[in-house]
Amino acid sequence: MEAMALRVGVAGIGWSGFSRTTEGTSYKELMFEAARSAYADAGVDPRSDIDSFVCCSEDIEEGTSIFDEYVPDQLGAVQRPVQTVASDGLFGVATAVMLIRSGVASAVAVESHSKASDVVSLGRVDRFAMDPVLNRPLGVSPTALAGLEMRRWLHVTGRSESECADVAARNRAHAATNRRASYADVHDPTPLFDPLTREQTAEPADGCVVLVLTTEERTPEGSVFIDGVGWSQDAPSVESRDWDRAAAAERAARAAYDRAGVEPGDVELAEVDDTFAYKQLQHLEALGLSDLAEDRVNPSGGALGEGHLREANGLARALACIEGLRSGDARVGLAQSWRGVPSTSAAVAVMRR
Amino acid sequence: MSPRVAVVGAGMSRFVRRAQETGKELSWIATREALASCELKLDDVDAVCLTSAPDAFDGVHRKGDYLADGAGAWAKPYMRTYVGGGSGVFTAIQGWYTVASGLADVVVCVAEEKMSSCQPHPQGAFLTIFDNILERPLGPNLLWIFALEMQRYMQAYGLDKRDIAQVAVKNKRNAAEHPAALLGQADITVEDVLGSETLAWPVQRLDVSPISDGAVAIVMASEDAAKRLTDRPVWIQGVGWNLDTTYWTNRDLAYPEYVENAARMAYGMAGVNEPRKEIQVAEPYDPFDYKELHHLEGLLLFDRGKAPEAAADGVTARDGDLPCCPSGGLLGVGNPIAAAGLMKIAELFWQLRGEAGARQVPGTPERGVAQAWGDLMQVGTVVVMGNGGGPLATATQSPPFAPRATSLSDQEFRSATGAVEQRLDTRYEWDPGEAIGAVLDGLREQRILATTCISCGRTLVPARKFCERCFRPTDGWTEVPHTGTVETFSICHVTWDMRPLDEPQIPAVIRLDGTSEGGFLHLVGEVAPDDVRAGMQVEAVWKPAGERVGSILDIEYFRPLEPELRRELVAVAAVELPVEIAP
């Protein structure tokens, strides 16, 4: 696979919300706030300086069919190229990288948000992602799939439930100093889908992240660059997927490392999917990062600390990684996402400063 | 300059009203045909691009993930993009940038639509496209907005239904030569279209392409790979896409500016300066007959309001100077939404290789344009393709060859073993936010509130917290009069699921006095349907104070300002539509 000679930089970052609810603020207003701060950070006017806009969302999550109808105004994207990527925000980052490398855009805004507090029946939304004929009639919660997968993963790897509990405790401790974290203080070992407990499960939050990505020429000196992206998935059917490992994250990571020309040993900071505590350990294995020092993994507190931001989880991880690299804490960072049950889709971005 | 990317293969399922096949199976049929057409195996494919329109059709949340294996994407880089009805053409743009970025050499683009699963009528998936707070309480459906736009287009240029209906006739006749077509009809006449049932005036049954199931796939390759794979690659010369404001009631529906913006982007990239001379074949988006005309103007291929005249002169016929929809388009081949858009790209691929057989346009076409459209009459997607003047084949057969998909009658569909009935039983409680929250409070107090932007000088209805043009916070609140002008209207005879209405509904876009372009969707009442006119002055009729709750329904309807035009609504003859022919 060809290394990415044309580099894509992060010119601006912005966010809003990151709380359990954002009462009184509409999703449009939430997006407007995040977009304004990203454009200010990048020093750009979206009406003239951004060539393309990528929003990552799913209709049923929003309660609106064809949700891209409702995005352009609050992003400064009216009468401009706008598209939906029906996936997690890191897939949007990969899309922005492709748009810039193809030459069709030199600056792209990537947006994803969660307004989970608008959805009264989140569990039913997730359930509707299950196979309609074979799985849904069984009436089992999609989150039970995480319990099944955790059990299998413990069995195959010989790791323990207490290691998973340690991940949850550590991430929530990391979250204590993160102003975006709303769930730093959850300590509840109640089993939900045994062996999965409540404290090992990320809980919903509202928030929006906007990134401005640019060509190397348009990226200010000293910025963070997205040097590798990868994305993949496993079998959609629950019955035929690989239950022993995070196969899609492995493939996504391989592609991202190759494109960035780095090896796992070069990574100094990782913000990885931890929407369930065992997934952090499983994902670190898939990324080849099991030996990375504990304080270098999800120093933000991850989704366990910040909350589950639905399709914005990947951008939340990317945001924390970019901030870490900007602060000088690390030179090479990695952000990884997984779309959550019952999906197998995963994406990886390798970044350098 | 961007790296060159070519289309090297195409395949599709048959378009049918109700397919026995699942969405995954339809995707598989199309993907397999596309790969076979260029003698490739799945192992040769680096990435898969997928599109499909609203998730509600398939009844599956995250349906991109669900369709992955059918699209040949297992364990491959795979992503679903989505821009409503514009999606089918957009997935070719997605394929283009995936290859042009250097991240893949060979990609498959798949567009799937299985609408028939959505019951009692697939139009149900469109009930939730409208604004959750200001529009959905009025009960709008998709026919309303098409009727409102068609009426505005006809009124702006003084067109009548005959000018429009000829497009349906041309495309259904063209489709008679398309092996995958659902609606081909060699002997259809303008009188047939004008005599078909009125759904929502001016929209009649044969003006509309009905719901359908189907899938289309194409194979795209980098320059090196394309030259290795075929002697006759068809190059993607330009791509463009553009999304207009959400506030559709604020724009002039007579002309699709966003299509023009997308076309200019694509023409610019393709180096096309004079599209009328440099484009030899066009596949504009035609889910309704007027849309082909509307889009040909947006594509700058005809002057505004002049496409109907050109169509009447035969310019857009398959053997005319600028053949439009030689495939038969959506009106003829069928309208499985995303798939229908990619079908247009497949048609240009076949036309520009000289392989279209009985559908082949005359001469030696070098360049074509495909376009799709969607959302709240809001998005344009455009692709310019060309063969670089390479030699054309002389095909005697018309592709796609023996396209598959099994068509079920309504009765067969309902009696099939194991049909699974499920409801999307989700609930939402949307925060109206600061701006719309204040508007709702105002309505309860019998006031229509707007915000203002001092930068562009506009008074904004519906009110918003930020000006979308200037991208800055708005400056203050103002109250606007309760009177306005009917910008466009429709007389609706059927419900969203095609049941007859005893009393017609009259939705209208009302432009409020005291605003330059501000307005919203509402209903007109206390008027005879025949008396409603674009430009008519109307006033709001409010619910009594005790019944107002802070809702768009606090205004019951708008009635004529002139008292002599006011009357009880008259019942009209109900329009009955048999299930097998209802759009």
Coordinates of C-alpha atoms in Angstrom, one line a residue, chain B residues 58 74 78 86 99 134 144 191 237 322 358 381 426 436 489 575:
Chain B
D58 CA -35.0 -1.2 4.8
W74 CA -16.4 -8.1 3.9
Y78 CA -16.0 0.2 3.2
G86 CA -28.5 12.7 -4.8
V99 CA -9.1 6.2 -6.1
L134 CA -42.3 23.7 12.6
W144 CA -46.7 18.2 -1.3
E191 CA -53.0 12.1 -23.4
Q237 CA -13.6 14.2 -16.0
L322 CA -28.9 16.6 -27.0
A358 CA -30.9 -0.2 -29.2
T381 CA -24.7 15.9 -7.5
T426 CA -38.4 5.0 18.8
I436 CA -37.3 28.1 17.8
F489 CA -49.6 25.8 -3.5
V575 CA -59.2 9.7 -6.3

